[in-house]
mmCIF file of C-alpha atoms in Angstrom:
data_model
loop_
_atom_site.group_PDB
_atom_site.id
_atom_site.type_symbol
_atom_site.label_atom_id
_atom_site.label_comp_id
_atom_site.label_asym_id
_atom_site.label_seq_id
_atom_site.Cartn_x
_atom_site.Cartn_y
_atom_site.Cartn_z
ATOM 1 C CA MET A 5 -25.762 -18.181 -1.905
ATOM 2 C CA ASN A 6 -23.302 -15.329 -2.704
ATOM 3 C CA LEU A 7 -24.853 -12.117 -1.598
ATOM 4 C CA SER A 8 -23.400 -8.769 -2.404
ATOM 5 C CA ARG A 9 -21.623 -7.045 0.392
ATOM 6 C CA ARG A 10 -24.094 -4.197 0.496
ATOM 7 C CA THR A 11 -26.955 -6.734 0.695
ATOM 8 C CA VAL A 12 -25.367 -8.479 3.668
ATOM 9 C CA ILE A 13 -24.857 -5.082 5.409
ATOM 10 C CA ALA A 14 -28.378 -3.950 4.854
ATOM 11 C CA SER A 15 -29.931 -7.253 5.903
ATOM 12 C CA THR A 16 -27.970 -7.657 9.156
ATOM 13 C CA ALA A 17 -28.675 -4.026 10.110
ATOM 14 C CA ALA A 18 -32.395 -4.695 9.614
ATOM 15 C CA ALA A 19 -32.109 -7.554 11.975
ATOM 16 C CA GLY A 20 -30.540 -5.297 14.554
ATOM 17 C CA VAL A 21 -27.269 -7.214 14.690
ATOM 18 C CA ALA A 22 -24.503 -5.098 16.190
ATOM 19 C CA ALA A 23 -20.905 -5.454 14.915
ATOM 20 C CA THR A 24 -18.672 -4.094 17.675
ATOM 21 C CA ALA A 25 -15.926 -6.621 17.805
ATOM 22 C CA LEU A 26 -13.533 -8.511 15.471
ATOM 23 C CA GLY A 27 -15.431 -11.514 14.282
ATOM 24 C CA GLY A 28 -18.731 -9.870 14.692
ATOM 25 C CA THR A 29 -21.493 -9.438 12.063
ATOM 26 C CA ALA A 30 -21.743 -6.533 9.602
ATOM 27 C CA GLU A 31 -24.251 -3.842 10.067
ATOM 28 C CA ALA A 32 -24.793 -0.672 8.106
ATOM 29 C CA SER A 33 -22.759 2.317 9.193
ATOM 30 C CA SER A 34 -22.766 5.986 8.191
ATOM 31 C CA GLY A 35 -19.925 8.507 8.400
ATOM 32 C CA ARG A 36 -19.164 9.151 12.127
ATOM 33 C CA ARG A 37 -16.383 11.385 13.327
ATOM 34 C CA PRO A 38 -13.097 9.402 13.702
ATOM 35 C CA VAL A 39 -12.288 8.308 17.242
ATOM 36 C CA LYS A 40 -8.748 9.186 18.667
ATOM 37 C CA THR A 41 -7.070 6.973 21.291
ATOM 38 C CA LEU A 42 -3.611 6.687 22.597
ATOM 39 C CA PHE A 43 -1.714 3.849 20.872
ATOM 40 C CA GLY A 44 1.668 4.170 22.644
ATOM 41 C CA LYS A 45 4.724 6.372 23.197
ATOM 42 C CA LEU A 46 8.080 6.613 21.485
ATOM 43 C CA ALA A 47 11.214 6.364 23.409
ATOM 44 C CA ASP A 48 11.461 10.080 23.809
ATOM 45 C CA GLY A 49 7.944 10.326 25.108
ATOM 46 C CA THR A 50 6.224 11.326 21.983
ATOM 47 C CA LYS A 51 2.612 10.086 21.981
ATOM 48 C CA ILE A 52 1.320 8.149 19.048
ATOM 49 C CA TYR A 53 -2.318 8.083 18.461
ATOM 50 C CA SER A 54 -4.750 5.723 16.690
ATOM 51 C CA TRP A 55 -7.694 6.990 14.715
ATOM 52 C CA ALA A 56 -10.676 4.643 14.216
ATOM 53 C CA LEU A 57 -12.913 5.302 11.226
ATOM 54 C CA GLU A 58 -16.073 3.452 10.138
ATOM 55 C CA ASN A 59 -18.292 3.868 7.195
ATOM 56 C CA GLY A 60 -20.254 1.805 4.787
ATOM 57 C CA GLY A 61 -19.341 -1.371 6.650
ATOM 58 C CA THR A 62 -15.562 -0.749 6.405
ATOM 59 C CA ARG A 63 -13.498 -0.176 9.583
ATOM 60 C CA LEU A 64 -10.122 1.436 9.453
ATOM 61 C CA LYS A 65 -7.535 2.212 12.218
ATOM 62 C CA VAL A 66 -4.731 4.607 11.286
ATOM 63 C CA LEU A 67 -1.681 5.570 13.304
ATOM 64 C CA SER A 68 0.026 8.965 13.484
ATOM 65 C CA TRP A 69 3.179 7.102 13.257
ATOM 66 C CA GLY A 70 4.017 6.706 9.528
ATOM 67 C CA GLY A 71 0.423 7.141 8.457
ATOM 68 C CA VAL A 72 0.155 3.302 9.129
ATOM 69 C CA VAL A 73 -3.001 1.391 8.553
ATOM 70 C CA GLN A 74 -2.944 -0.650 11.706
ATOM 71 C CA SER A 75 -6.031 -2.662 10.844
ATOM 72 C CA LEU A 76 -8.700 -2.726 8.167
ATOM 73 C CA GLU A 77 -11.856 -4.790 8.897
ATOM 74 C CA LEU A 78 -14.313 -6.151 6.384
ATOM 75 C CA PRO A 79 -17.266 -8.531 6.447
ATOM 76 C CA ASP A 80 -17.145 -11.771 4.560
ATOM 77 C CA ARG A 81 -20.028 -13.285 2.518
ATOM 78 C CA HIS A 82 -21.851 -14.155 5.754
ATOM 79 C CA GLY A 83 -21.331 -10.656 7.272
ATOM 80 C CA ARG A 84 -18.490 -11.841 9.636
ATOM 81 C CA TYR A 85 -15.700 -9.394 10.132
ATOM 82 C CA ALA A 86 -12.040 -9.996 10.018
ATOM 83 C CA ASN A 87 -8.980 -7.698 9.942
ATOM 84 C CA VAL A 88 -7.448 -8.220 6.390
ATOM 85 C CA SER A 89 -4.239 -6.218 6.756
ATOM 86 C CA LEU A 90 -1.022 -7.296 8.574
ATOM 87 C CA GLY A 91 0.256 -5.217 11.501
ATOM 88 C CA PHE A 92 1.311 -5.034 15.145
ATOM 89 C CA ASP A 93 -0.546 -4.270 18.399
ATOM 90 C CA ASN A 94 2.234 -1.983 19.819
ATOM 91 C CA ILE A 95 4.257 0.983 18.685
ATOM 92 C CA GLU A 96 7.619 -0.635 19.698
ATOM 93 C CA ASP A 97 7.373 -3.215 16.933
ATOM 94 C CA TYR A 98 6.420 -0.600 14.364
ATOM 95 C CA VAL A 99 9.513 1.459 15.288
ATOM 96 C CA ALA A 100 12.008 -1.551 15.442
ATOM 97 C CA LYS A 101 10.761 -4.312 13.378
ATOM 98 C CA THR A 102 8.187 -3.492 10.676
ATOM 99 C CA PRO A 103 8.646 -4.329 7.003
ATOM 100 C CA TYR A 104 6.551 -1.327 6.161
ATOM 101 C CA PHE A 105 3.272 -2.885 7.401
ATOM 102 C CA GLY A 106 0.447 -0.503 6.284
ATOM 103 C CA ALA A 107 2.757 2.502 6.048
ATOM 104 C CA LEU A 108 2.751 5.656 3.842
ATOM 105 C CA ILE A 109 5.894 5.350 1.691
ATOM 106 C CA GLY A 110 8.134 8.294 0.486
ATOM 107 C CA ARG A 111 9.926 10.243 -0.630
ATOM 108 C CA TYR A 112 10.471 7.538 -3.308
ATOM 109 C CA GLY A 113 8.443 4.335 -3.130
ATOM 110 C CA ASN A 114 10.327 1.189 -4.278
ATOM 111 C CA ARG A 115 13.999 1.239 -5.237
ATOM 112 C CA ILE A 116 16.604 3.640 -6.550
ATOM 113 C CA GLY A 117 19.727 1.941 -7.843
ATOM 114 C CA LYS A 118 22.769 2.701 -5.664
ATOM 115 C CA GLY A 119 20.704 5.482 -4.182
ATOM 116 C CA GLN A 120 21.960 7.813 -6.961
ATOM 117 C CA PHE A 121 20.329 9.948 -9.664
ATOM 118 C CA THR A 122 21.139 13.063 -11.649
ATOM 119 C CA LEU A 123 18.748 15.960 -11.965
ATOM 120 C CA ASP A 124 19.354 19.123 -13.960
ATOM 121 C CA GLY A 125 22.997 18.162 -14.279
ATOM 122 C CA LYS A 126 23.570 17.626 -10.540
ATOM 123 C CA LYS A 127 24.273 14.331 -8.974
ATOM 124 C CA TYR A 128 22.440 13.275 -5.838
ATOM 125 C CA GLN A 129 23.344 10.590 -3.307
ATOM 126 C CA VAL A 130 20.272 9.469 -1.264
ATOM 127 C CA ASN A 131 20.281 7.116 1.722
ATOM 128 C CA VAL A 132 20.862 3.453 0.953
ATOM 129 C CA ASN A 133 19.209 0.869 3.125
ATOM 130 C CA ASP A 134 18.763 -2.216 0.838
ATOM 131 C CA GLY A 135 22.310 -3.444 0.135
ATOM 132 C CA VAL A 136 23.760 -0.767 -2.131
ATOM 133 C CA ASN A 137 20.275 0.418 -3.228
ATOM 134 C CA SER A 138 17.742 2.907 -1.593
ATOM 135 C CA LEU A 139 14.393 1.419 -0.683
ATOM 136 C CA HIS A 140 11.230 3.339 0.204
ATOM 137 C CA GLY A 141 12.971 6.644 0.985
ATOM 138 C CA GLY A 142 15.927 5.286 3.027
ATOM 139 C CA ILE A 143 16.534 4.319 6.531
ATOM 140 C CA LYS A 144 14.199 6.985 7.854
ATOM 141 C CA GLY A 145 11.534 7.363 5.152
ATOM 142 C CA PHE A 146 8.031 8.682 5.641
ATOM 143 C CA ASP A 147 6.994 5.474 7.342
ATOM 144 C CA LYS A 148 9.239 6.383 10.281
ATOM 145 C CA HIS A 149 8.002 9.892 11.163
ATOM 146 C CA VAL A 150 5.044 11.216 13.073
ATOM 147 C CA TRP A 151 2.393 12.785 10.844
ATOM 148 C CA ASN A 152 -0.103 15.486 11.832
ATOM 149 C CA VAL A 153 -3.495 14.035 11.677
ATOM 150 C CA GLU A 154 -6.888 16.014 11.231
ATOM 151 C CA PRO A 155 -10.134 14.131 11.139
ATOM 152 C CA PHE A 156 -13.024 15.224 9.001
ATOM 153 C CA VAL A 157 -16.648 14.388 8.162
ATOM 154 C CA LYS A 158 -17.918 15.666 4.888
ATOM 155 C CA GLY A 159 -21.498 14.799 3.983
ATOM 156 C CA SER A 160 -21.612 10.962 3.937
ATOM 157 C CA ASP A 161 -17.767 10.720 3.855
ATOM 158 C CA VAL A 162 -15.320 10.317 6.842
ATOM 159 C CA GLY A 163 -11.654 10.532 6.858
ATOM 160 C CA LEU A 164 -8.338 11.998 7.906
ATOM 161 C CA TYR A 165 -5.909 14.583 6.545
ATOM 162 C CA LEU A 166 -2.292 13.562 7.176
ATOM 163 C CA HIS A 167 0.502 16.118 6.880
ATOM 164 C CA TYR A 168 4.204 15.895 6.876
ATOM 165 C CA THR A 169 7.005 18.245 5.813
ATOM 166 C CA SER A 170 10.243 16.654 4.594
ATOM 167 C CA VAL A 171 12.991 19.235 4.908
ATOM 168 C CA ASP A 172 15.467 20.004 2.237
ATOM 169 C CA GLY A 173 18.177 17.415 2.290
ATOM 170 C CA GLU A 174 16.318 14.773 4.284
ATOM 171 C CA MET A 175 17.731 11.408 3.296
ATOM 172 C CA GLY A 176 19.601 13.161 0.706
ATOM 173 C CA TYR A 177 16.622 14.417 -1.363
ATOM 174 C CA PRO A 178 16.632 18.011 -2.594
ATOM 175 C CA GLY A 179 13.858 20.405 -1.746
ATOM 176 C CA THR A 180 11.537 20.982 1.209
ATOM 177 C CA LEU A 181 8.555 18.758 0.372
ATOM 178 C CA LYS A 182 5.174 19.479 1.964
ATOM 179 C CA VAL A 183 2.948 16.454 1.770
ATOM 180 C CA LYS A 184 -0.770 16.043 2.358
ATOM 181 C CA VAL A 185 -2.401 12.624 2.202
ATOM 182 C CA THR A 186 -6.135 12.122 2.586
ATOM 183 C CA TYR A 187 -7.688 8.894 3.649
ATOM 184 C CA THR A 188 -11.403 8.799 3.029
ATOM 185 C CA LEU A 189 -13.953 6.116 3.828
ATOM 186 C CA THR A 190 -17.043 6.640 1.539
ATOM 187 C CA LYS A 191 -20.664 5.667 2.237
ATOM 188 C CA ARG A 192 -20.116 2.645 0.118
ATOM 189 C CA GLY A 193 -17.186 1.583 2.299
ATOM 190 C CA GLU A 194 -14.495 2.430 -0.241
ATOM 191 C CA TRP A 195 -11.085 3.524 0.997
ATOM 192 C CA ARG A 196 -9.708 6.361 -1.095
ATOM 193 C CA ILE A 197 -6.211 7.765 -0.794
ATOM 194 C CA ASP A 198 -5.329 11.135 -2.310
ATOM 195 C CA TYR A 199 -1.721 12.276 -2.333
ATOM 196 C CA GLU A 200 -0.554 15.822 -2.719
ATOM 197 C CA ALA A 201 2.945 17.394 -2.512
ATOM 198 C CA THR A 202 4.845 20.648 -3.381
ATOM 199 C CA THR A 203 8.499 21.319 -3.315
ATOM 200 C CA THR A 204 10.948 24.260 -3.028
ATOM 201 C CA LYS A 205 13.413 22.621 -5.424
ATOM 202 C CA ALA A 206 13.347 20.175 -8.234
ATOM 203 C CA THR A 207 13.146 16.681 -6.690
ATOM 204 C CA VAL A 208 11.833 13.213 -7.367
ATOM 205 C CA VAL A 209 8.624 11.948 -5.741
ATOM 206 C CA ASN A 210 6.879 8.574 -5.733
ATOM 207 C CA LEU A 211 4.301 8.057 -2.948
ATOM 208 C CA THR A 212 2.468 4.964 -2.230
ATOM 209 C CA SER A 213 0.741 2.820 0.543
ATOM 210 C CA HIS A 214 2.295 -0.482 1.708
ATOM 211 C CA VAL A 215 -0.693 -2.465 3.089
ATOM 212 C CA TYR A 216 -0.124 -6.147 3.449
ATOM 213 C CA TRP A 217 -3.335 -7.885 2.377
ATOM 214 C CA ASN A 218 -4.849 -11.206 3.379
ATOM 215 C CA LEU A 219 -8.500 -11.125 2.532
ATOM 216 C CA ALA A 220 -9.160 -14.302 4.509
ATOM 217 C CA GLY A 221 -7.892 -12.418 7.648
ATOM 218 C CA GLU A 222 -4.503 -11.705 9.052
ATOM 219 C CA SER A 223 -2.925 -14.717 10.720
ATOM 220 C CA SER A 224 -5.157 -17.047 8.649
ATOM 221 C CA GLY A 225 -2.327 -18.508 6.550
ATOM 222 C CA THR A 226 -1.183 -18.446 2.955
ATOM 223 C CA ILE A 227 -2.526 -16.063 0.235
ATOM 224 C CA GLU A 228 -1.569 -18.494 -2.526
ATOM 225 C CA ASP A 229 -5.261 -19.464 -2.985
ATOM 226 C CA HIS A 230 -6.189 -15.756 -3.604
ATOM 227 C CA GLU A 231 -7.134 -15.009 -7.121
ATOM 228 C CA LEU A 232 -5.566 -12.066 -8.819
ATOM 229 C CA THR A 233 -6.045 -10.122 -12.043
ATOM 230 C CA ILE A 234 -3.857 -7.290 -13.256
ATOM 231 C CA ALA A 235 -4.588 -5.361 -16.428
ATOM 232 C CA ALA A 236 -1.019 -5.308 -17.713
ATOM 233 C CA ALA A 237 0.643 -6.869 -20.755
ATOM 234 C CA ARG A 238 4.143 -6.009 -19.702
ATOM 235 C CA TYR A 239 6.269 -5.814 -16.530
ATOM 236 C CA THR A 240 9.695 -4.528 -15.624
ATOM 237 C CA PRO A 241 12.334 -7.357 -15.205
ATOM 238 C CA THR A 242 14.981 -6.612 -12.504
ATOM 239 C CA ASP A 243 18.577 -7.408 -11.818
ATOM 240 C CA SER A 244 19.702 -9.343 -8.790
ATOM 241 C CA GLY A 245 19.336 -6.271 -6.709
ATOM 242 C CA LEU A 246 15.642 -5.944 -7.771
ATOM 243 C CA ILE A 247 16.588 -2.912 -9.863
ATOM 244 C CA PRO A 248 14.739 -2.676 -13.268
ATOM 245 C CA THR A 249 16.936 -3.451 -16.260
ATOM 246 C CA GLY A 250 14.971 -0.904 -18.356
ATOM 247 C CA GLN A 251 13.287 -3.547 -20.339
ATOM 248 C CA LEU A 252 9.453 -3.668 -20.653
ATOM 249 C CA ALA A 253 8.966 -7.412 -20.961
ATOM 250 C CA LYS A 254 5.818 -9.079 -22.276
ATOM 251 C CA VAL A 255 3.997 -11.163 -19.710
ATOM 252 C CA SER A 256 2.552 -13.467 -22.286
ATOM 253 C CA GLY A 257 3.748 -17.035 -21.907
ATOM 254 C CA THR A 258 5.383 -16.310 -18.460
ATOM 255 C CA PRO A 259 4.245 -16.667 -14.738
ATOM 256 C CA PHE A 260 3.757 -12.903 -14.839
ATOM 257 C CA ASP A 261 0.660 -13.102 -16.834
ATOM 258 C CA PHE A 262 -2.360 -12.084 -14.617
ATOM 259 C CA ARG A 263 -4.478 -10.640 -17.541
ATOM 260 C CA LYS A 264 -6.879 -13.594 -16.835
ATOM 261 C CA THR A 265 -7.767 -14.362 -13.194
ATOM 262 C CA LYS A 266 -5.623 -17.079 -11.660
ATOM 263 C CA ALA A 267 -4.627 -18.266 -8.220
ATOM 264 C CA ILE A 268 -1.364 -16.720 -7.049
ATOM 265 C CA GLY A 269 0.036 -20.021 -6.027
ATOM 266 C CA ARG A 270 -0.347 -21.566 -9.489
ATOM 267 C CA ASP A 271 2.923 -20.187 -10.667
ATOM 268 C CA ILE A 272 4.623 -18.759 -7.681
ATOM 269 C CA ARG A 273 7.208 -21.405 -7.565
ATOM 270 C CA ALA A 274 7.887 -21.524 -11.361
ATOM 271 C CA ALA A 275 11.563 -21.798 -12.369
ATOM 272 C CA HIS A 276 11.499 -18.518 -14.112
ATOM 273 C CA PRO A 277 14.801 -16.725 -13.334
ATOM 274 C CA GLN A 278 12.971 -13.497 -12.364
ATOM 275 C CA GLN A 279 11.080 -15.366 -9.701
ATOM 276 C CA VAL A 280 14.000 -17.400 -8.576
ATOM 277 C CA GLN A 281 16.009 -14.171 -7.663
ATOM 278 C CA ALA A 282 12.991 -12.406 -6.187
ATOM 279 C CA LYS A 283 11.830 -15.595 -4.148
ATOM 280 C CA GLY A 284 8.410 -15.218 -5.753
ATOM 281 C CA TYR A 285 6.744 -12.062 -7.129
ATOM 282 C CA ASP A 286 8.358 -8.714 -6.392
ATOM 283 C CA HIS A 287 7.894 -6.792 -9.592
ATOM 284 C CA ASN A 288 6.323 -3.717 -11.191
ATOM 285 C CA TRP A 289 3.605 -4.343 -13.659
ATOM 286 C CA VAL A 290 3.196 -1.760 -16.517
ATOM 287 C CA LEU A 291 -0.396 -0.996 -16.525
ATOM 288 C CA ASP A 292 -2.138 -1.018 -19.907
ATOM 289 C CA LYS A 293 -3.858 2.259 -19.287
ATOM 290 C CA GLY A 294 -0.709 4.303 -18.620
ATOM 291 C CA ILE A 295 -1.042 7.522 -16.694
ATOM 292 C CA THR A 296 -4.582 8.672 -16.602
ATOM 293 C CA ALA A 297 -6.391 11.892 -15.486
ATOM 294 C CA LYS A 298 -8.687 9.852 -13.228
ATOM 295 C CA PRO A 299 -8.457 6.575 -11.410
ATOM 296 C CA VAL A 300 -9.095 3.541 -13.713
ATOM 297 C CA HIS A 301 -9.694 -0.049 -12.441
ATOM 298 C CA VAL A 302 -6.425 -2.101 -12.776
ATOM 299 C CA ALA A 303 -6.515 -5.045 -10.495
ATOM 300 C CA THR A 304 -8.828 -7.377 -8.662
ATOM 301 C CA LEU A 305 -7.919 -9.601 -5.637
ATOM 302 C CA ARG A 306 -10.430 -12.246 -4.408
ATOM 303 C CA ASP A 307 -10.326 -14.818 -1.542
ATOM 304 C CA PRO A 308 -12.540 -17.750 -2.508
ATOM 305 C CA ARG A 309 -12.723 -18.916 1.074
ATOM 306 C CA SER A 310 -14.421 -15.742 2.550
ATOM 307 C CA GLY A 311 -15.720 -14.238 -0.713
ATOM 308 C CA ARG A 312 -13.991 -10.957 0.032
ATOM 309 C CA THR A 313 -12.910 -8.984 -2.912
ATOM 310 C CA LEU A 314 -10.621 -5.989 -3.374
ATOM 311 C CA LYS A 315 -10.646 -3.892 -6.521
ATOM 312 C CA ILE A 316 -8.018 -1.231 -7.092
ATOM 313 C CA ALA A 317 -8.227 1.797 -9.264
ATOM 314 C CA THR A 318 -5.491 4.353 -9.823
ATOM 315 C CA ASP A 319 -4.189 7.031 -12.104
ATOM 316 C CA GLN A 320 -0.559 5.865 -11.743
ATOM 317 C CA PRO A 321 1.257 3.870 -14.502
ATOM 318 C CA GLY A 322 2.511 1.004 -12.422
ATOM 319 C CA LEU A 323 1.582 -1.617 -9.863
ATOM 320 C CA GLN A 324 4.124 -3.381 -7.645
ATOM 321 C CA PHE A 325 2.894 -6.938 -6.698
ATOM 322 C CA TYR A 326 4.909 -8.269 -3.809
ATOM 323 C CA SER A 327 4.028 -11.805 -2.538
ATOM 324 C CA GLY A 328 5.316 -11.515 1.006
ATOM 325 C CA ASN A 329 8.528 -13.308 0.129
ATOM 326 C CA PHE A 330 10.604 -11.988 3.052
ATOM 327 C CA LEU A 331 8.165 -12.680 5.870
ATOM 328 C CA ASP A 332 10.195 -15.299 7.807
ATOM 329 C CA GLY A 333 8.392 -16.284 10.952
ATOM 330 C CA THR A 334 10.194 -13.775 13.166
ATOM 331 C CA LEU A 335 7.369 -11.186 13.442
ATOM 332 C CA THR A 336 4.275 -11.666 15.502
ATOM 333 C CA GLY A 337 1.140 -9.901 14.381
ATOM 334 C CA THR A 338 -2.022 -8.407 15.862
ATOM 335 C CA GLY A 339 -3.618 -11.901 15.816
ATOM 336 C CA GLY A 340 -0.845 -13.248 18.061
ATOM 337 C CA ARG A 341 0.535 -15.517 15.373
ATOM 338 C CA THR A 342 3.808 -15.255 13.475
ATOM 339 C CA TYR A 343 3.964 -14.154 9.850
ATOM 340 C CA ARG A 344 5.455 -16.594 7.402
ATOM 341 C CA GLN A 345 6.404 -16.356 3.731
ATOM 342 C CA GLY A 346 3.336 -15.848 1.536
ATOM 343 C CA ASP A 347 0.948 -14.937 4.383
ATOM 344 C CA ALA A 348 0.186 -11.731 2.725
ATOM 345 C CA LEU A 349 0.735 -9.567 -0.417
ATOM 346 C CA CYS A 350 1.142 -6.014 -1.353
ATOM 347 C CA LEU A 351 -0.378 -4.137 -4.340
ATOM 348 C CA GLU A 352 1.412 -0.747 -4.523
ATOM 349 C CA THR A 353 0.105 1.754 -6.999
ATOM 350 C CA GLN A 354 3.144 3.772 -8.145
ATOM 351 C CA HIS A 355 5.522 5.072 -10.812
ATOM 352 C CA PHE A 356 8.100 2.580 -11.880
ATOM 353 C CA PRO A 357 11.101 1.669 -9.639
ATOM 354 C CA ASP A 358 14.426 3.521 -10.362
ATOM 355 C CA SER A 359 12.594 5.900 -12.741
ATOM 356 C CA PRO A 360 15.114 8.680 -12.095
ATOM 357 C CA ASN A 361 17.766 6.548 -13.743
ATOM 358 C CA GLN A 362 15.640 5.166 -16.578
ATOM 359 C CA PRO A 363 14.962 7.905 -19.269
ATOM 360 C CA SER A 364 12.411 5.695 -21.065
ATOM 361 C CA PHE A 365 10.255 5.418 -17.839
ATOM 362 C CA PRO A 366 7.531 7.998 -17.023
ATOM 363 C CA SER A 367 9.165 10.902 -15.192
ATOM 364 C CA THR A 368 8.865 11.292 -11.412
ATOM 365 C CA VAL A 369 10.394 14.842 -11.253
ATOM 366 C CA LEU A 370 8.451 17.495 -9.441
ATOM 367 C CA ARG A 371 9.401 21.164 -9.716
ATOM 368 C CA PRO A 372 8.567 24.253 -7.673
ATOM 369 C CA GLY A 373 5.246 25.665 -8.741
ATOM 370 C CA GLN A 374 3.885 22.239 -9.595
ATOM 371 C CA THR A 375 1.737 20.067 -7.412
ATOM 372 C CA TYR A 376 2.130 16.272 -7.296
ATOM 373 C CA ARG A 377 -1.336 14.753 -7.181
ATOM 374 C CA THR A 378 -2.438 11.064 -7.400
ATOM 375 C CA THR A 379 -5.270 8.939 -6.292
ATOM 376 C CA THR A 380 -5.928 5.292 -5.499
ATOM 377 C CA ILE A 381 -9.337 3.802 -4.690
ATOM 378 C CA HIS A 382 -9.891 0.483 -2.957
ATOM 379 C CA THR A 383 -13.373 -0.940 -3.398
ATOM 380 C CA PHE A 384 -14.425 -3.958 -1.302
ATOM 381 C CA ASP A 385 -17.172 -6.504 -1.734
ATOM 382 C CA ALA A 386 -18.095 -9.992 -0.629
#
């Protein structure tokens, strides 16, 4: 019988079952103050801390390095826990090897063609780190900095405030950008991300989170049997460098149509030229709702084996679906197994890639006196 996640949590708690270790059984939890522990040290001796949060049956571990989600544990339909996000068990791999596992991304999530854009008549060259293009802020984006972390408990919610100041000219971007990101676990076990930023000069900003999801559990194998729904009738095709062409193409009749739920593996190896050059899915979906004042449900991911379900709500106009195409067996994760192609996927809420060079795309310009604000909510069930 398929019980709701909250029913499982309540029934196991009534039986007095403790859930203290990975693979344990779910029990009800209320907002407790986050627990801080030493995760490791950088080469210069800087200490990197891990913050453990738990609420509503969801367990989250966050690092001060890059705001990384090091693990996110959820119960399955039987109340058994598993970590559903890819990551490492040591800081050295996060510094030297990570493909953005669980990281906060900025200043500009996704790609900017040739690392160039013009703003108010001035041309800017930002750091390139993906061939001739800039990806996720450059060689040293927000994922490769130490964030200041403050824990909080507010009523039934528990969470972290993460702060980082990007100085004027960092990675070539104009303006000193002050960033505040709030991670909140609600009493229902939802994970909410609130992004805020202000700038001293006109600049471009596109912040997102880069969690690699496998709802069956990290190191459990392929996500091709996961079922996905995306509320989008169009997507942005790309050139060979994965830079949008500017076209908003219809998904109808293509492997990119996820308006009705389907298994990811059904069309992942189709001969569509967009998939051939991306080695799978690595595209931005143009969400039907557009930009909204409040988060709106846009995507659902479900693992039929465990029953775990992820629903995503956002106020952003785009969603990047990346099917883990470049995982190549060279990285060993927290479960002690290597990660291979298709062992996880990313669903990144965002503005469109290369927006600074695409006049028809929604603007990502932030000016002094304005505040960048956006919210994404992850709701879990089983």
